Short mmCIF file of N, CA and C in Angstrom, two decimals:
data_model
loop_
_atom_site.label_atom_id
_atom_site.label_comp_id
_atom_site.label_asym_id
_atom_site.label_seq_id
_atom_site.Cartn_x
_atom_site.Cartn_y
_atom_site.Cartn_z
N MET A 1219 -20.84 -9.02 33.54
CA MET A 1219 -21.44 -8.92 32.19
C MET A 1219 -22.45 -10.09 32.09
N ASN A 1220 -23.70 -9.74 31.76
CA ASN A 1220 -24.71 -10.79 31.64
C ASN A 1220 -24.70 -11.36 30.23
N ARG A 1221 -25.53 -12.35 30.04
CA ARG A 1221 -25.57 -13.10 28.78
C ARG A 1221 -25.85 -12.18 27.57
N GLU A 1222 -26.79 -11.30 27.74
CA GLU A 1222 -27.17 -10.41 26.62
C GLU A 1222 -25.99 -9.54 26.22
N GLN A 1223 -25.28 -8.99 27.22
CA GLN A 1223 -24.14 -8.14 26.95
C GLN A 1223 -23.01 -8.94 26.27
N LYS A 1224 -22.83 -10.17 26.69
CA LYS A 1224 -21.81 -11.02 26.07
C LYS A 1224 -22.17 -11.30 24.65
N ALA A 1225 -23.45 -11.64 24.40
CA ALA A 1225 -23.92 -11.92 23.02
C ALA A 1225 -23.73 -10.69 22.13
N GLN A 1226 -23.98 -9.52 22.69
CA GLN A 1226 -23.82 -8.30 21.92
C GLN A 1226 -22.31 -8.08 21.54
N VAL A 1227 -21.44 -8.32 22.51
CA VAL A 1227 -19.97 -8.16 22.27
C VAL A 1227 -19.55 -9.16 21.21
N ILE A 1228 -20.04 -10.39 21.29
CA ILE A 1228 -19.68 -11.43 20.30
C ILE A 1228 -20.16 -10.97 18.92
N GLN A 1229 -21.35 -10.43 18.82
CA GLN A 1229 -21.87 -9.97 17.52
C GLN A 1229 -21.05 -8.81 16.98
N GLU A 1230 -20.65 -7.86 17.88
CA GLU A 1230 -19.85 -6.72 17.42
C GLU A 1230 -18.49 -7.17 16.91
N VAL A 1231 -17.85 -8.08 17.67
CA VAL A 1231 -16.55 -8.56 17.27
C VAL A 1231 -16.65 -9.40 15.95
N ALA A 1232 -17.71 -10.22 15.83
CA ALA A 1232 -17.88 -10.96 14.63
C ALA A 1232 -18.10 -10.04 13.44
N GLY A 1233 -18.88 -8.96 13.65
CA GLY A 1233 -19.07 -7.97 12.58
C GLY A 1233 -17.77 -7.31 12.18
N SER A 1234 -16.96 -6.98 13.15
CA SER A 1234 -15.67 -6.37 12.89
C SER A 1234 -14.77 -7.31 12.09
N LEU A 1235 -14.83 -8.61 12.46
CA LEU A 1235 -14.00 -9.62 11.73
C LEU A 1235 -14.48 -9.74 10.33
N ARG A 1236 -15.78 -9.72 10.08
CA ARG A 1236 -16.31 -9.86 8.70
C ARG A 1236 -15.89 -8.62 7.87
N GLU A 1237 -15.93 -7.42 8.44
CA GLU A 1237 -15.67 -6.19 7.71
C GLU A 1237 -14.17 -5.96 7.45
N SER A 1238 -13.34 -6.63 8.19
CA SER A 1238 -11.91 -6.32 8.18
C SER A 1238 -11.17 -7.02 7.03
N GLN A 1239 -10.24 -6.31 6.47
CA GLN A 1239 -9.33 -6.88 5.44
C GLN A 1239 -8.31 -7.76 6.15
N ALA A 1240 -7.94 -7.38 7.35
CA ALA A 1240 -6.97 -8.12 8.20
C ALA A 1240 -7.23 -7.84 9.64
N VAL A 1241 -6.74 -8.75 10.46
CA VAL A 1241 -6.86 -8.62 11.91
C VAL A 1241 -5.46 -8.90 12.45
N PHE A 1242 -4.93 -8.06 13.30
CA PHE A 1242 -3.63 -8.32 13.93
C PHE A 1242 -3.83 -8.41 15.43
N ALA A 1243 -3.27 -9.45 15.99
CA ALA A 1243 -3.33 -9.66 17.47
C ALA A 1243 -2.01 -9.27 18.09
N VAL A 1244 -2.07 -8.49 19.14
CA VAL A 1244 -0.85 -8.06 19.84
C VAL A 1244 -1.01 -8.26 21.34
N ASP A 1245 0.08 -8.40 22.00
CA ASP A 1245 0.13 -8.45 23.49
C ASP A 1245 0.15 -7.03 23.97
N TYR A 1246 -0.92 -6.62 24.65
CA TYR A 1246 -1.01 -5.21 25.06
C TYR A 1246 -0.51 -4.94 26.48
N ARG A 1247 0.15 -5.95 27.08
CA ARG A 1247 0.64 -5.81 28.42
C ARG A 1247 1.58 -4.56 28.56
N GLY A 1248 1.33 -3.75 29.58
CA GLY A 1248 2.24 -2.63 29.85
C GLY A 1248 1.85 -1.31 29.19
N ILE A 1249 0.91 -1.33 28.27
CA ILE A 1249 0.56 -0.10 27.57
C ILE A 1249 -0.37 0.78 28.49
N SER A 1250 -0.07 2.04 28.54
CA SER A 1250 -0.83 2.96 29.35
C SER A 1250 -2.07 3.40 28.62
N VAL A 1251 -3.00 4.02 29.30
CA VAL A 1251 -4.20 4.57 28.67
C VAL A 1251 -3.84 5.64 27.66
N ALA A 1252 -2.89 6.52 27.98
CA ALA A 1252 -2.43 7.57 27.09
C ALA A 1252 -1.81 6.97 25.83
N GLN A 1253 -0.99 5.96 26.04
CA GLN A 1253 -0.33 5.33 24.85
C GLN A 1253 -1.39 4.61 24.00
N ALA A 1254 -2.39 3.97 24.57
CA ALA A 1254 -3.43 3.32 23.82
C ALA A 1254 -4.23 4.35 23.01
N ALA A 1255 -4.47 5.49 23.62
CA ALA A 1255 -5.23 6.56 22.88
C ALA A 1255 -4.37 7.08 21.70
N GLU A 1256 -3.10 7.21 21.93
CA GLU A 1256 -2.19 7.63 20.84
C GLU A 1256 -2.18 6.60 19.70
N LEU A 1257 -2.10 5.35 20.05
CA LEU A 1257 -2.06 4.27 19.09
C LEU A 1257 -3.42 4.21 18.37
N ARG A 1258 -4.54 4.36 19.07
CA ARG A 1258 -5.83 4.35 18.40
C ARG A 1258 -5.94 5.46 17.37
N THR A 1259 -5.39 6.61 17.73
CA THR A 1259 -5.42 7.78 16.77
C THR A 1259 -4.58 7.45 15.53
N ALA A 1260 -3.43 6.88 15.73
CA ALA A 1260 -2.56 6.53 14.53
C ALA A 1260 -3.29 5.44 13.67
N LEU A 1261 -3.90 4.50 14.32
CA LEU A 1261 -4.60 3.44 13.57
C LEU A 1261 -5.85 3.95 12.85
N ARG A 1262 -6.53 4.87 13.54
CA ARG A 1262 -7.77 5.44 12.92
C ARG A 1262 -7.43 6.15 11.59
N ALA A 1263 -6.27 6.76 11.56
CA ALA A 1263 -5.83 7.44 10.33
C ALA A 1263 -5.58 6.46 9.20
N ASN A 1264 -5.40 5.14 9.55
CA ASN A 1264 -5.19 4.13 8.55
C ASN A 1264 -6.42 3.22 8.42
N ASP A 1265 -7.54 3.68 8.84
CA ASP A 1265 -8.85 2.96 8.79
C ASP A 1265 -8.73 1.62 9.52
N ALA A 1266 -8.25 1.65 10.72
CA ALA A 1266 -8.14 0.49 11.59
C ALA A 1266 -8.52 0.87 13.00
N SER A 1267 -8.91 -0.14 13.79
CA SER A 1267 -9.28 0.12 15.15
C SER A 1267 -8.57 -0.86 16.10
N PHE A 1268 -8.27 -0.41 17.29
CA PHE A 1268 -7.54 -1.19 18.30
C PHE A 1268 -8.51 -1.48 19.43
N THR A 1269 -8.78 -2.77 19.69
CA THR A 1269 -9.79 -3.17 20.63
C THR A 1269 -9.26 -4.26 21.57
N VAL A 1270 -9.60 -4.14 22.83
CA VAL A 1270 -9.32 -5.19 23.78
C VAL A 1270 -10.63 -5.88 24.04
N VAL A 1271 -10.68 -7.16 23.83
CA VAL A 1271 -11.90 -7.99 24.03
C VAL A 1271 -11.50 -9.19 24.83
N LYS A 1272 -12.42 -9.60 25.69
CA LYS A 1272 -12.20 -10.79 26.50
C LYS A 1272 -11.93 -11.97 25.54
N ASN A 1273 -10.87 -12.74 25.80
CA ASN A 1273 -10.43 -13.78 24.92
C ASN A 1273 -11.57 -14.82 24.61
N THR A 1274 -12.34 -15.22 25.61
CA THR A 1274 -13.37 -16.23 25.40
C THR A 1274 -14.41 -15.70 24.43
N LEU A 1275 -14.78 -14.42 24.55
CA LEU A 1275 -15.76 -13.82 23.64
C LEU A 1275 -15.18 -13.68 22.24
N ALA A 1276 -13.94 -13.28 22.16
CA ALA A 1276 -13.25 -13.18 20.86
C ALA A 1276 -13.16 -14.54 20.18
N GLU A 1277 -12.90 -15.62 20.92
CA GLU A 1277 -12.88 -16.97 20.37
C GLU A 1277 -14.23 -17.36 19.84
N LEU A 1278 -15.29 -17.07 20.54
CA LEU A 1278 -16.64 -17.37 20.07
C LEU A 1278 -16.96 -16.62 18.77
N ALA A 1279 -16.58 -15.32 18.72
CA ALA A 1279 -16.80 -14.53 17.54
C ALA A 1279 -15.98 -15.05 16.35
N ALA A 1280 -14.73 -15.44 16.62
CA ALA A 1280 -13.93 -16.01 15.55
C ALA A 1280 -14.49 -17.30 14.99
N GLY A 1281 -14.96 -18.14 15.92
CA GLY A 1281 -15.65 -19.39 15.45
C GLY A 1281 -16.87 -19.10 14.65
N GLU A 1282 -17.59 -18.05 15.00
CA GLU A 1282 -18.86 -17.70 14.28
C GLU A 1282 -18.55 -17.29 12.83
N VAL A 1283 -17.47 -16.61 12.56
CA VAL A 1283 -17.18 -16.17 11.20
C VAL A 1283 -16.19 -17.08 10.47
N GLY A 1284 -15.76 -18.14 11.10
CA GLY A 1284 -14.86 -19.07 10.45
C GLY A 1284 -13.40 -18.64 10.48
N ALA A 1285 -13.06 -17.80 11.43
CA ALA A 1285 -11.67 -17.35 11.59
C ALA A 1285 -10.98 -18.18 12.68
N ASP A 1286 -11.01 -19.47 12.52
CA ASP A 1286 -10.47 -20.37 13.58
C ASP A 1286 -8.98 -20.19 13.79
N GLY A 1287 -8.28 -19.69 12.79
CA GLY A 1287 -6.85 -19.44 12.92
C GLY A 1287 -6.51 -18.35 13.94
N LEU A 1288 -7.48 -17.58 14.35
CA LEU A 1288 -7.25 -16.56 15.38
C LEU A 1288 -7.30 -17.15 16.77
N LYS A 1289 -7.99 -18.25 16.94
CA LYS A 1289 -8.18 -18.80 18.29
C LYS A 1289 -6.91 -19.09 19.05
N PRO A 1290 -5.88 -19.68 18.42
CA PRO A 1290 -4.64 -19.91 19.18
C PRO A 1290 -3.93 -18.66 19.66
N LEU A 1291 -4.23 -17.52 19.01
CA LEU A 1291 -3.56 -16.27 19.39
C LEU A 1291 -4.22 -15.63 20.59
N LEU A 1292 -5.38 -16.05 20.94
CA LEU A 1292 -6.18 -15.46 22.02
C LEU A 1292 -5.84 -16.03 23.39
N LYS A 1293 -4.60 -16.02 23.76
CA LYS A 1293 -4.13 -16.45 25.05
C LYS A 1293 -3.40 -15.29 25.69
N GLY A 1294 -3.68 -15.05 26.99
CA GLY A 1294 -3.04 -13.95 27.68
C GLY A 1294 -3.63 -12.63 27.26
N PRO A 1295 -3.04 -11.51 27.64
CA PRO A 1295 -3.59 -10.21 27.31
C PRO A 1295 -3.43 -9.98 25.79
N THR A 1296 -4.56 -9.90 25.10
CA THR A 1296 -4.56 -9.75 23.68
C THR A 1296 -5.45 -8.62 23.24
N ALA A 1297 -4.89 -7.75 22.42
CA ALA A 1297 -5.70 -6.68 21.79
C ALA A 1297 -5.75 -7.02 20.27
N MET A 1298 -6.83 -6.69 19.68
CA MET A 1298 -7.00 -6.97 18.26
C MET A 1298 -7.07 -5.67 17.52
N THR A 1299 -6.43 -5.63 16.39
CA THR A 1299 -6.48 -4.50 15.47
C THR A 1299 -7.27 -4.90 14.27
N PHE A 1300 -8.42 -4.32 14.08
CA PHE A 1300 -9.28 -4.64 12.92
C PHE A 1300 -8.96 -3.62 11.83
N VAL A 1301 -8.47 -4.13 10.67
CA VAL A 1301 -8.04 -3.28 9.62
C VAL A 1301 -9.07 -3.33 8.44
N ARG A 1302 -9.66 -2.19 8.19
CA ARG A 1302 -10.63 -2.10 7.07
C ARG A 1302 -9.96 -1.48 5.85
N GLY A 1303 -8.88 -0.82 6.03
CA GLY A 1303 -8.18 -0.18 4.94
C GLY A 1303 -6.91 -0.93 4.54
N ASP A 1304 -5.82 -0.20 4.45
CA ASP A 1304 -4.51 -0.74 4.00
C ASP A 1304 -3.81 -1.49 5.14
N ALA A 1305 -3.72 -2.83 4.96
CA ALA A 1305 -3.13 -3.66 6.05
C ALA A 1305 -1.67 -3.30 6.29
N ALA A 1306 -0.94 -2.97 5.27
CA ALA A 1306 0.47 -2.60 5.45
C ALA A 1306 0.61 -1.32 6.28
N ALA A 1307 -0.28 -0.32 6.03
CA ALA A 1307 -0.20 0.91 6.77
C ALA A 1307 -0.54 0.69 8.22
N ALA A 1308 -1.49 -0.12 8.51
CA ALA A 1308 -1.92 -0.43 9.89
C ALA A 1308 -0.78 -1.22 10.66
N ALA A 1309 -0.25 -2.20 9.95
CA ALA A 1309 0.84 -2.97 10.53
C ALA A 1309 2.06 -2.10 10.78
N LYS A 1310 2.29 -1.15 9.87
CA LYS A 1310 3.39 -0.18 10.07
C LYS A 1310 3.14 0.73 11.27
N ALA A 1311 1.86 1.13 11.51
CA ALA A 1311 1.58 1.97 12.68
C ALA A 1311 1.84 1.22 13.98
N LEU A 1312 1.46 -0.10 13.97
CA LEU A 1312 1.73 -0.88 15.15
C LEU A 1312 3.21 -1.08 15.36
N ARG A 1313 3.95 -1.35 14.27
CA ARG A 1313 5.40 -1.52 14.37
C ARG A 1313 6.11 -0.22 14.84
N ASP A 1314 5.65 0.89 14.30
CA ASP A 1314 6.27 2.17 14.68
C ASP A 1314 6.03 2.47 16.12
N PHE A 1315 4.80 2.17 16.62
CA PHE A 1315 4.51 2.35 18.02
C PHE A 1315 5.42 1.46 18.87
N ARG A 1316 5.58 0.24 18.45
CA ARG A 1316 6.45 -0.72 19.21
C ARG A 1316 7.89 -0.18 19.23
N ARG A 1317 8.36 0.30 18.08
CA ARG A 1317 9.70 0.88 18.02
C ARG A 1317 9.89 2.06 18.94
N SER A 1318 8.83 2.91 19.02
CA SER A 1318 8.88 4.09 19.90
C SER A 1318 9.04 3.73 21.35
N THR A 1319 8.70 2.52 21.70
CA THR A 1319 8.83 2.08 23.13
C THR A 1319 10.05 1.14 23.25
N GLN A 1320 10.98 1.25 22.32
CA GLN A 1320 12.19 0.39 22.33
C GLN A 1320 11.85 -1.07 22.31
N ASN A 1321 10.82 -1.43 21.55
CA ASN A 1321 10.32 -2.81 21.37
C ASN A 1321 9.90 -3.53 22.67
N THR A 1322 9.44 -2.70 23.64
CA THR A 1322 9.04 -3.29 24.91
C THR A 1322 7.51 -3.53 25.00
N LEU A 1323 6.75 -2.87 24.12
CA LEU A 1323 5.28 -2.99 24.12
C LEU A 1323 4.77 -3.47 22.81
N LEU A 1324 3.55 -4.04 22.79
CA LEU A 1324 2.88 -4.50 21.63
C LEU A 1324 3.63 -5.54 20.81
N GLU A 1325 3.89 -6.64 21.44
CA GLU A 1325 4.55 -7.75 20.71
C GLU A 1325 3.50 -8.39 19.81
N PHE A 1326 3.86 -8.56 18.54
CA PHE A 1326 2.95 -9.24 17.57
C PHE A 1326 2.70 -10.66 18.01
N LYS A 1327 1.46 -11.10 18.00
CA LYS A 1327 1.13 -12.50 18.26
C LYS A 1327 0.82 -13.20 16.94
N GLY A 1328 0.35 -12.44 15.98
CA GLY A 1328 -0.03 -13.03 14.71
C GLY A 1328 -1.27 -12.27 14.17
N GLY A 1329 -1.99 -12.96 13.31
CA GLY A 1329 -3.19 -12.33 12.74
C GLY A 1329 -3.95 -13.20 11.81
N TRP A 1330 -4.85 -12.59 11.08
CA TRP A 1330 -5.72 -13.27 10.13
C TRP A 1330 -5.92 -12.35 8.94
N MET A 1331 -5.67 -12.87 7.76
CA MET A 1331 -5.81 -12.06 6.53
C MET A 1331 -6.16 -12.97 5.36
N ASP A 1332 -7.17 -12.60 4.58
CA ASP A 1332 -7.57 -13.41 3.42
C ASP A 1332 -7.83 -14.83 3.74
N GLY A 1333 -8.43 -15.09 4.91
CA GLY A 1333 -8.75 -16.47 5.28
C GLY A 1333 -7.58 -17.32 5.74
N GLN A 1334 -6.45 -16.67 5.95
CA GLN A 1334 -5.26 -17.36 6.38
C GLN A 1334 -4.74 -16.83 7.71
N ALA A 1335 -4.23 -17.70 8.55
CA ALA A 1335 -3.60 -17.27 9.81
C ALA A 1335 -2.22 -16.71 9.48
N LEU A 1336 -1.84 -15.69 10.25
CA LEU A 1336 -0.55 -15.01 10.05
C LEU A 1336 0.31 -15.24 11.29
N SER A 1337 1.56 -15.53 11.13
CA SER A 1337 2.53 -15.62 12.19
C SER A 1337 3.00 -14.23 12.57
N PRO A 1338 3.66 -14.08 13.69
CA PRO A 1338 4.20 -12.76 14.04
C PRO A 1338 5.21 -12.26 12.99
N GLU A 1339 5.97 -13.18 12.37
CA GLU A 1339 6.86 -12.80 11.29
C GLU A 1339 6.15 -12.31 10.07
N ASP A 1340 4.97 -12.90 9.77
CA ASP A 1340 4.16 -12.44 8.63
C ASP A 1340 3.68 -11.03 8.87
N VAL A 1341 3.23 -10.73 10.09
CA VAL A 1341 2.73 -9.42 10.40
C VAL A 1341 3.86 -8.40 10.31
N ASP A 1342 5.04 -8.79 10.77
CA ASP A 1342 6.22 -7.91 10.64
C ASP A 1342 6.58 -7.68 9.19
N ALA A 1343 6.47 -8.75 8.38
CA ALA A 1343 6.78 -8.58 6.90
C ALA A 1343 5.75 -7.66 6.26
N ILE A 1344 4.50 -7.74 6.66
CA ILE A 1344 3.49 -6.88 6.07
C ILE A 1344 3.79 -5.42 6.44
N ALA A 1345 4.29 -5.20 7.68
CA ALA A 1345 4.64 -3.90 8.11
C ALA A 1345 5.80 -3.25 7.27
N GLN A 1346 6.59 -4.11 6.68
CA GLN A 1346 7.70 -3.60 5.89
C GLN A 1346 7.31 -3.28 4.44
N LEU A 1347 6.11 -3.69 4.04
CA LEU A 1347 5.65 -3.43 2.67
C LEU A 1347 5.35 -1.93 2.47
N PRO A 1348 5.53 -1.47 1.28
CA PRO A 1348 5.09 -0.10 1.05
C PRO A 1348 3.58 0.04 1.17
N SER A 1349 3.12 1.24 1.49
CA SER A 1349 1.70 1.44 1.60
C SER A 1349 0.99 1.33 0.25
N LYS A 1350 -0.27 1.21 0.28
CA LYS A 1350 -1.07 1.10 -0.95
C LYS A 1350 -0.87 2.30 -1.85
N GLU A 1351 -0.82 3.52 -1.24
CA GLU A 1351 -0.62 4.73 -2.04
C GLU A 1351 0.72 4.75 -2.75
N VAL A 1352 1.78 4.27 -2.04
CA VAL A 1352 3.09 4.22 -2.60
C VAL A 1352 3.14 3.20 -3.79
N LEU A 1353 2.50 2.06 -3.59
CA LEU A 1353 2.45 1.08 -4.69
C LEU A 1353 1.66 1.62 -5.90
N ILE A 1354 0.59 2.31 -5.65
CA ILE A 1354 -0.16 2.90 -6.76
C ILE A 1354 0.67 3.94 -7.46
N GLY A 1355 1.35 4.72 -6.70
CA GLY A 1355 2.24 5.77 -7.29
C GLY A 1355 3.34 5.11 -8.18
N ARG A 1356 3.91 4.03 -7.71
CA ARG A 1356 4.95 3.34 -8.46
C ARG A 1356 4.33 2.80 -9.74
N LEU A 1357 3.17 2.25 -9.67
CA LEU A 1357 2.52 1.64 -10.83
C LEU A 1357 2.24 2.74 -11.86
N VAL A 1358 1.71 3.88 -11.41
CA VAL A 1358 1.43 5.01 -12.28
C VAL A 1358 2.72 5.48 -12.95
N GLY A 1359 3.79 5.54 -12.17
CA GLY A 1359 5.11 5.94 -12.72
C GLY A 1359 5.58 4.97 -13.76
N MET A 1360 5.41 3.67 -13.53
CA MET A 1360 5.83 2.66 -14.52
C MET A 1360 5.03 2.80 -15.84
N ILE A 1361 3.74 3.08 -15.65
CA ILE A 1361 2.88 3.25 -16.86
C ILE A 1361 3.20 4.51 -17.56
N ALA A 1362 3.40 5.62 -16.79
CA ALA A 1362 3.58 6.94 -17.40
C ALA A 1362 4.97 7.07 -18.04
N SER A 1363 5.96 6.34 -17.64
CA SER A 1363 7.31 6.50 -18.14
C SER A 1363 7.40 6.25 -19.63
N PRO A 1364 6.89 5.14 -20.15
CA PRO A 1364 6.94 4.97 -21.62
C PRO A 1364 6.07 6.00 -22.36
N LEU A 1365 4.96 6.41 -21.76
CA LEU A 1365 4.10 7.38 -22.40
C LEU A 1365 4.80 8.76 -22.45
N THR A 1366 5.53 9.07 -21.46
CA THR A 1366 6.33 10.32 -21.46
C THR A 1366 7.38 10.28 -22.51
N GLY A 1367 8.06 9.13 -22.62
CA GLY A 1367 9.06 8.97 -23.70
C GLY A 1367 8.44 9.14 -25.04
N LEU A 1368 7.27 8.50 -25.26
CA LEU A 1368 6.62 8.59 -26.56
C LEU A 1368 6.21 10.05 -26.86
N ALA A 1369 5.69 10.77 -25.85
CA ALA A 1369 5.30 12.13 -26.03
C ALA A 1369 6.47 13.01 -26.39
N THR A 1370 7.62 12.76 -25.73
CA THR A 1370 8.84 13.50 -25.97
C THR A 1370 9.33 13.22 -27.40
N ALA A 1371 9.29 11.95 -27.77
CA ALA A 1371 9.75 11.64 -29.16
C ALA A 1371 8.83 12.25 -30.21
N LEU A 1372 7.55 12.21 -30.00
CA LEU A 1372 6.60 12.82 -30.96
C LEU A 1372 6.80 14.34 -30.96
N ASN A 1373 7.04 14.92 -29.85
CA ASN A 1373 7.28 16.36 -29.74
C ASN A 1373 8.56 16.71 -30.48
N ASN A 1374 9.55 15.87 -30.45
CA ASN A 1374 10.87 16.13 -31.08
C ASN A 1374 10.83 15.99 -32.58
N LEU A 1375 9.88 15.31 -33.15
CA LEU A 1375 9.80 15.14 -34.57
C LEU A 1375 9.66 16.47 -35.32
N PRO A 1376 8.66 17.29 -34.98
CA PRO A 1376 8.59 18.61 -35.66
C PRO A 1376 9.79 19.49 -35.38
N ALA A 1377 10.31 19.41 -34.13
CA ALA A 1377 11.52 20.23 -33.82
C ALA A 1377 12.66 19.76 -34.66
N GLY A 1378 12.83 18.50 -34.89
CA GLY A 1378 13.92 17.98 -35.72
C GLY A 1378 13.77 18.42 -37.19
N LEU A 1379 12.50 18.36 -37.66
CA LEU A 1379 12.20 18.79 -39.02
C LEU A 1379 12.56 20.29 -39.17
N ALA A 1380 12.19 21.07 -38.18
CA ALA A 1380 12.44 22.53 -38.21
C ALA A 1380 13.96 22.77 -38.24
N ARG A 1381 14.71 22.00 -37.45
CA ARG A 1381 16.16 22.19 -37.44
C ARG A 1381 16.77 21.82 -38.80
N GLN A 1382 16.28 20.80 -39.47
CA GLN A 1382 16.78 20.38 -40.76
C GLN A 1382 16.43 21.47 -41.83
N LEU A 1383 15.26 21.97 -41.75
CA LEU A 1383 14.85 23.06 -42.70
C LEU A 1383 15.69 24.26 -42.51
N GLN A 1384 15.97 24.63 -41.24
CA GLN A 1384 16.81 25.77 -40.94
C GLN A 1384 18.23 25.58 -41.47
N ALA A 1385 18.72 24.35 -41.40
CA ALA A 1385 20.05 24.04 -41.88
C ALA A 1385 20.11 24.22 -43.42
N ILE A 1386 19.00 23.80 -44.09
CA ILE A 1386 18.95 23.99 -45.49
C ILE A 1386 18.92 25.46 -45.91
N VAL A 1387 18.16 26.24 -45.13
CA VAL A 1387 18.09 27.69 -45.33
C VAL A 1387 19.46 28.31 -45.10
N ASP A 1388 20.11 27.89 -44.01
CA ASP A 1388 21.43 28.44 -43.66
C ASP A 1388 22.44 28.13 -44.76
N GLN A 1389 22.32 27.05 -45.39
CA GLN A 1389 23.27 26.68 -46.44
C GLN A 1389 22.91 27.42 -47.74
N GLY A 1390 21.83 28.09 -47.75
CA GLY A 1390 21.42 28.86 -48.89
C GLY A 1390 20.82 27.95 -50.00
N LEU A 1391 20.36 26.82 -49.67
CA LEU A 1391 19.76 25.93 -50.66
C LEU A 1391 18.31 26.20 -50.89
N LEU A 1392 17.72 27.06 -50.13
CA LEU A 1392 16.29 27.30 -50.25
C LEU A 1392 16.06 28.81 -50.10
N GLY A 1393 15.17 29.34 -50.91
CA GLY A 1393 14.83 30.76 -50.82
C GLY A 1393 15.52 31.55 -51.90
N GLY A 1394 15.43 32.86 -51.79
CA GLY A 1394 16.00 33.77 -52.83
C GLY A 1394 17.51 33.78 -52.90
N ASP A 1395 18.18 33.32 -51.88
CA ASP A 1395 19.62 33.34 -51.86
C ASP A 1395 20.21 32.07 -52.46
N ALA A 1396 19.33 31.15 -52.87
CA ALA A 1396 19.85 29.87 -53.33
C ALA A 1396 20.64 30.04 -54.57
N PRO A 1397 21.72 29.38 -54.72
CA PRO A 1397 22.49 29.44 -55.99
C PRO A 1397 21.71 28.79 -57.08
N ALA A 1398 21.89 29.32 -58.25
CA ALA A 1398 21.18 28.77 -59.45
C ALA A 1398 21.68 27.37 -59.71
N PRO A 1399 20.78 26.52 -60.13
CA PRO A 1399 21.20 25.19 -60.44
C PRO A 1399 22.17 25.18 -61.61
N ALA A 1400 23.09 24.30 -61.58
CA ALA A 1400 24.06 24.15 -62.66
C ALA A 1400 23.32 23.76 -63.92
N PRO A 1401 23.67 24.38 -65.07
CA PRO A 1401 22.96 24.02 -66.27
C PRO A 1401 23.34 22.55 -66.65
N ALA A 1402 22.37 21.94 -67.19
CA ALA A 1402 22.60 20.56 -67.57
C ALA A 1402 23.45 20.59 -68.84
N SER A 1403 24.44 19.75 -68.90
CA SER A 1403 25.33 19.79 -70.09
C SER A 1403 24.58 19.14 -71.22
N ALA A 1404 24.64 19.84 -72.33
CA ALA A 1404 24.00 19.32 -73.48
C ALA A 1404 24.89 18.35 -74.18
N SER A 1405 24.29 17.26 -74.47
CA SER A 1405 25.11 16.25 -75.15
C SER A 1405 24.83 16.38 -76.62
N THR A 1406 25.84 16.46 -77.37
CA THR A 1406 25.71 16.57 -78.82
C THR A 1406 26.09 15.28 -79.45
N ASP A 1407 25.23 14.94 -80.37
CA ASP A 1407 25.55 13.73 -81.12
C ASP A 1407 26.18 14.14 -82.41
N THR A 1408 27.33 13.73 -82.63
CA THR A 1408 27.98 13.97 -83.87
C THR A 1408 28.01 12.77 -84.72
N GLU A 1409 27.75 13.00 -85.91
CA GLU A 1409 27.78 11.87 -86.82
C GLU A 1409 29.10 11.81 -87.53
N GLU A 1410 29.58 10.71 -87.64
CA GLU A 1410 30.87 10.62 -88.27
C GLU A 1410 30.79 10.06 -89.62
#
């Protein structure tokens, strides 16, 4: 690889780092080409990409964008997952792939998110979070629940009034079948 090619790779990796919501570093030792293709497909569905870059070039790119926390992770065989979408969904895809290999492949090395370095435990914790869609669904449910209760209560007001009116009719207090009101007793004043 000549200098121009190296400079181009550094620019591409730096661009990916700038665009990413999160970056996860994993040890890719032992992964087959077919498994890597399968993983890339799963990550692509979560708006993430899986890339193997020479560590020295990745370090230069990390230094260029101020992601110095990634540099210590770039030792040994390292693949980077650039996440442009939901970080939890991408971390979950990596974790699920690792589980499918009985935890023998793709050991988390750490990552970078919101300007902070992530430990392997942090990446694993992110993988356990619900996805963005699930969280949005829960929020909508929390907001809709009181509104549903209010709508039900408002809907029951006319129904309750109708039931009360029907009870009055059933008792014969309203309409043609209503009993005549009792005559008011006339009070007579007698003078003594």
